[in-house]
mmCIF file of C-alpha atoms in Angstrom:
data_model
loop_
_atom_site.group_PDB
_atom_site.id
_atom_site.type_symbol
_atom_site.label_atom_id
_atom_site.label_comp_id
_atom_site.label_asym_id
_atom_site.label_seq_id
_atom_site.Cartn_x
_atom_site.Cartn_y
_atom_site.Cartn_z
ATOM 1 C CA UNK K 1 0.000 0.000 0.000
ATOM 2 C CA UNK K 2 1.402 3.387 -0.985
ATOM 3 C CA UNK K 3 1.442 6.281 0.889
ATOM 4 C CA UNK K 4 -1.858 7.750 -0.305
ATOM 5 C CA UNK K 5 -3.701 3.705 -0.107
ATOM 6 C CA UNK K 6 -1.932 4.610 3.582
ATOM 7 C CA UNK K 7 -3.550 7.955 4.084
ATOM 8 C CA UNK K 8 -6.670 7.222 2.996
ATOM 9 C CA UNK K 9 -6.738 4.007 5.373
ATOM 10 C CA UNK K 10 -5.558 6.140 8.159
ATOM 11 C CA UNK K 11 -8.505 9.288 6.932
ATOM 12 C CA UNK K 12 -11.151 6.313 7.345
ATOM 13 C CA UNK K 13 -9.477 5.723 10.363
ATOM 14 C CA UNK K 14 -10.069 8.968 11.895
ATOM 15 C CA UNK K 15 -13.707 9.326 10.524
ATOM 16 C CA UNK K 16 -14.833 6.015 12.247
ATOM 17 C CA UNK K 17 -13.414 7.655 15.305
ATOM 18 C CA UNK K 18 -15.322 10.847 14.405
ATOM 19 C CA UNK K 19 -18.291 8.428 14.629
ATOM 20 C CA UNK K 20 -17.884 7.184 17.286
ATOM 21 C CA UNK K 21 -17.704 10.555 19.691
ATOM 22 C CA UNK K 22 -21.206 11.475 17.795
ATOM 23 C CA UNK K 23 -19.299 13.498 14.985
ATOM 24 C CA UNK K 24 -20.277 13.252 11.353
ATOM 25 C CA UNK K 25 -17.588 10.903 10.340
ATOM 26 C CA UNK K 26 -15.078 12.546 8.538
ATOM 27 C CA UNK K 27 -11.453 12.169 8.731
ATOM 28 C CA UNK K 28 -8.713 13.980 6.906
ATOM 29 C CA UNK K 29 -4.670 13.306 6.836
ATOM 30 C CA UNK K 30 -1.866 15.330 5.785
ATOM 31 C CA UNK K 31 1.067 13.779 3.743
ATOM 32 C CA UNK K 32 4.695 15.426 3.531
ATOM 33 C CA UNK K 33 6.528 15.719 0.004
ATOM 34 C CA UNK K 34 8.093 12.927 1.565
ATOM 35 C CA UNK K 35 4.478 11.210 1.741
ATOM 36 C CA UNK K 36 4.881 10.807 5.528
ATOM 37 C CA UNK K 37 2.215 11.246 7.942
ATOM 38 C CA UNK K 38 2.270 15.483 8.930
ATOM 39 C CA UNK K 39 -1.350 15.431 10.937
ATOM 40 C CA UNK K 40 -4.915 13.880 10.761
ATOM 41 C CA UNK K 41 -8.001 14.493 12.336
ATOM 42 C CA UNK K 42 -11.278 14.103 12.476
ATOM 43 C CA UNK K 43 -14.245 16.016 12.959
ATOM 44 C CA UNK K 44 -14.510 17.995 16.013
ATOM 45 C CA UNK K 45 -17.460 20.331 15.579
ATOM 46 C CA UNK K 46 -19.489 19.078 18.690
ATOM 47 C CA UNK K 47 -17.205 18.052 20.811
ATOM 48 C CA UNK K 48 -15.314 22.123 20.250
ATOM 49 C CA UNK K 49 -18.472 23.615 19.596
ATOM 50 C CA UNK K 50 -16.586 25.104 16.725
ATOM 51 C CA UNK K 51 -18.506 25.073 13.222
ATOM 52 C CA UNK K 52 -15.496 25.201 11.574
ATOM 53 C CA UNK K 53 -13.565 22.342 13.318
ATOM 54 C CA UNK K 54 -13.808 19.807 10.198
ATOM 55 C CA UNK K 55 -11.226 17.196 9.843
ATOM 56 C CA UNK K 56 -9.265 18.900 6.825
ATOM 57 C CA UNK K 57 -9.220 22.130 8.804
ATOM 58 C CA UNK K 58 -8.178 20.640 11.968
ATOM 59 C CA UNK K 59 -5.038 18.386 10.068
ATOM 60 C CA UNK K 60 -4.176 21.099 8.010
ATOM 61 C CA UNK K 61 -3.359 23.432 10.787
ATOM 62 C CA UNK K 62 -1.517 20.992 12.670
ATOM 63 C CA UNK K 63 0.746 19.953 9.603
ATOM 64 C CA UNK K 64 1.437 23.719 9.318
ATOM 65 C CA UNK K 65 2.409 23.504 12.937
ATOM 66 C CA UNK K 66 4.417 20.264 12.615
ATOM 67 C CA UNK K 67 6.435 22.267 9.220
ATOM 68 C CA UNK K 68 6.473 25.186 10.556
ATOM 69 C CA UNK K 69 4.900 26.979 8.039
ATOM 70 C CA UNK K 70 1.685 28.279 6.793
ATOM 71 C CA UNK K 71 2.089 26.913 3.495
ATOM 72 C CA UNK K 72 2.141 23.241 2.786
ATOM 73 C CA UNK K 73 3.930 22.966 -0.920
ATOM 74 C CA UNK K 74 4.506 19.502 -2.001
ATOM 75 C CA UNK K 75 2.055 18.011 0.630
ATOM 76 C CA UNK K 76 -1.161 16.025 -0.409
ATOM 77 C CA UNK K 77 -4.303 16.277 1.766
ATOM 78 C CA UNK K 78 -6.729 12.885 2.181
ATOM 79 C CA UNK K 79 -10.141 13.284 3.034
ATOM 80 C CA UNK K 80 -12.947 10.695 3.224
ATOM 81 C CA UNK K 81 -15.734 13.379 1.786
ATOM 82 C CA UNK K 82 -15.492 16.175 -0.934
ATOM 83 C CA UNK K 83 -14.688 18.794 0.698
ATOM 84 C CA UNK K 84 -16.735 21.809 1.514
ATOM 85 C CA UNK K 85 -16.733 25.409 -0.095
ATOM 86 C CA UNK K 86 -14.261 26.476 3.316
ATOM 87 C CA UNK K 87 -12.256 23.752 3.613
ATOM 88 C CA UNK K 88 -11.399 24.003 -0.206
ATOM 89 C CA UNK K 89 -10.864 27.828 0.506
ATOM 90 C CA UNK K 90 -8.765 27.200 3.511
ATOM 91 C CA UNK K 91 -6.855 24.364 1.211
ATOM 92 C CA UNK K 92 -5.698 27.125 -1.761
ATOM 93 C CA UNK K 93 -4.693 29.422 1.359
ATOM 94 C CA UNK K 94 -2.470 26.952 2.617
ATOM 95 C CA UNK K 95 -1.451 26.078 -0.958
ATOM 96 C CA UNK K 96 -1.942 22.115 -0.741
ATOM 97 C CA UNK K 97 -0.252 20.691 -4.132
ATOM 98 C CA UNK K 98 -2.712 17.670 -4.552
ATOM 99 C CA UNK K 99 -6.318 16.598 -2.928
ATOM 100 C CA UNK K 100 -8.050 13.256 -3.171
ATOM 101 C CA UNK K 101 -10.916 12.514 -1.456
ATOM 102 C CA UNK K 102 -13.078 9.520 -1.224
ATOM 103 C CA UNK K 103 -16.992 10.438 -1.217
ATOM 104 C CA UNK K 104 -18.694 13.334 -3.547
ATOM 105 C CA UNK K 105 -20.706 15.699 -1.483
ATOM 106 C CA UNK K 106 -23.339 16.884 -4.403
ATOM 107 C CA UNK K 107 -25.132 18.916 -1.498
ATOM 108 C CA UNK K 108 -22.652 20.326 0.848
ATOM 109 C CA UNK K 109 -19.102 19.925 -1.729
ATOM 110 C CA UNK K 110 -17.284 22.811 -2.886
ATOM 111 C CA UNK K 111 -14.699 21.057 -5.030
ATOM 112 C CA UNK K 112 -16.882 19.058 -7.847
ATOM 113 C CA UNK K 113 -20.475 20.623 -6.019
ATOM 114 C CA UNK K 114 -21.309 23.666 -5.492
ATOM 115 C CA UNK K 115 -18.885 26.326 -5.375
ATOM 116 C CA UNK K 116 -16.082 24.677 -6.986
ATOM 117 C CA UNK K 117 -14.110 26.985 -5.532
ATOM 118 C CA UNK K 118 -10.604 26.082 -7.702
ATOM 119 C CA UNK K 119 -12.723 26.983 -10.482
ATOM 120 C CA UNK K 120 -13.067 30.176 -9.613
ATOM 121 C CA UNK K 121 -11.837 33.309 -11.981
ATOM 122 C CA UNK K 122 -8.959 34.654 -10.616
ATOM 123 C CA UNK K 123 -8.571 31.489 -8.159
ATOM 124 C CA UNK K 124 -5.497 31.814 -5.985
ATOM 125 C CA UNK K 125 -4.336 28.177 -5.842
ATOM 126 C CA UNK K 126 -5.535 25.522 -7.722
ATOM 127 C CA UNK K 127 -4.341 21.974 -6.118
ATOM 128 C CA UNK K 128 -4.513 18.341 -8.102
ATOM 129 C CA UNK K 129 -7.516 16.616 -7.401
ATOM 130 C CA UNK K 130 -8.485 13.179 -7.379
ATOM 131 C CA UNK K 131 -11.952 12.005 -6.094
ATOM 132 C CA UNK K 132 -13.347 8.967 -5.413
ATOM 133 C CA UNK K 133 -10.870 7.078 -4.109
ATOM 134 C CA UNK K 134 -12.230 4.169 -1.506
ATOM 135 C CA UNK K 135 -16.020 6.432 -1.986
ATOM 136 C CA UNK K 136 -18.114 3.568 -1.253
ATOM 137 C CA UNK K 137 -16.565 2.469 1.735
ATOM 138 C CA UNK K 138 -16.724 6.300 2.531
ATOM 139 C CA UNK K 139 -19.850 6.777 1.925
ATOM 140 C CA UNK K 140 -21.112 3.833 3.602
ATOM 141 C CA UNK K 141 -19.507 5.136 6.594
ATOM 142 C CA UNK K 142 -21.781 8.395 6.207
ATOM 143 C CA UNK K 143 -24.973 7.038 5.522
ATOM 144 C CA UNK K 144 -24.985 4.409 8.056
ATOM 145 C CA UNK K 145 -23.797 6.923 10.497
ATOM 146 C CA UNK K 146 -27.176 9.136 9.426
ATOM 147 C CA UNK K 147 -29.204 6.387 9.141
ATOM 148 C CA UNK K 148 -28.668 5.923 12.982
ATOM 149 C CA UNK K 149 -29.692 9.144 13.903
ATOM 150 C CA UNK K 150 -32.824 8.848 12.094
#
């Protein structure tokens, strides 16, 4: 398993434990140039009573921490869910070179959905993307988590 088949497994990871605190499970990892492991999370919304606590936000500030840097060139974010219209903001700010993600998000995504914010005229940073990597088992994850609460 490669680095990304790593990240990805360790993203999943992260969004099962999302899940499991009552979070909507999704669970993001940061990958050096090197394709090590910088940070991952998962949501935290809830549990910080922060709206903007998502798993992509929360690992991407901590792999800034862990470079020391507020840019993250050469560095590949994994996510288990397109991400949203702020996340993919927050992602050109910190200039991620590549995104994959595993489940499309045609209501709240801002990447292939809705804003597709590196689409944007004038966009300030427009990363690789990849989606649909592992979707089903990401999605699966997601449904069955709001299939409970129903």
């Amino acid at each position: 398993m490669g680095a990304v088949g790593q990240g990805m497994e360790l993203a999943l990871a992260e969004a099962r434990a999302a899940a499991g605190r009552g979070e909507v499970p999704v669970g993001a990892v940061v990958l050096g140039p090197d394709g090590a492991v910088l940070a991952r999370a998962g949501n935290r919304t809830e549990e910080m009573f922060d709206p903007s606590a998502h798993a992509e936000l929360l690992a991407l500030r901590a792999a800034a921490a862990a470079m020391g840097s507020p840019r993250l060139p050469g560095c590949t974010l994994v996510v288990t869910l397109e991400p949203c219209a702020m996340c993919a903001a927050a992602m050109a700010l910190f200039r991620v070179d590549r995104l994959i993600f595993g489940a499309y998000d045609p209501k709240g995504g801002g990447v292939e959905h809705g804003a597709r914010v590196f689409e944007t005229q004038g966009g300030l940073h427009r990363p690789e993307v990849i989606g649909g990597v592992r979707e089903r088992e990401a999605a699966d994850l997601l449904r069955d988590f709001f299939r409970q609460l129903r």
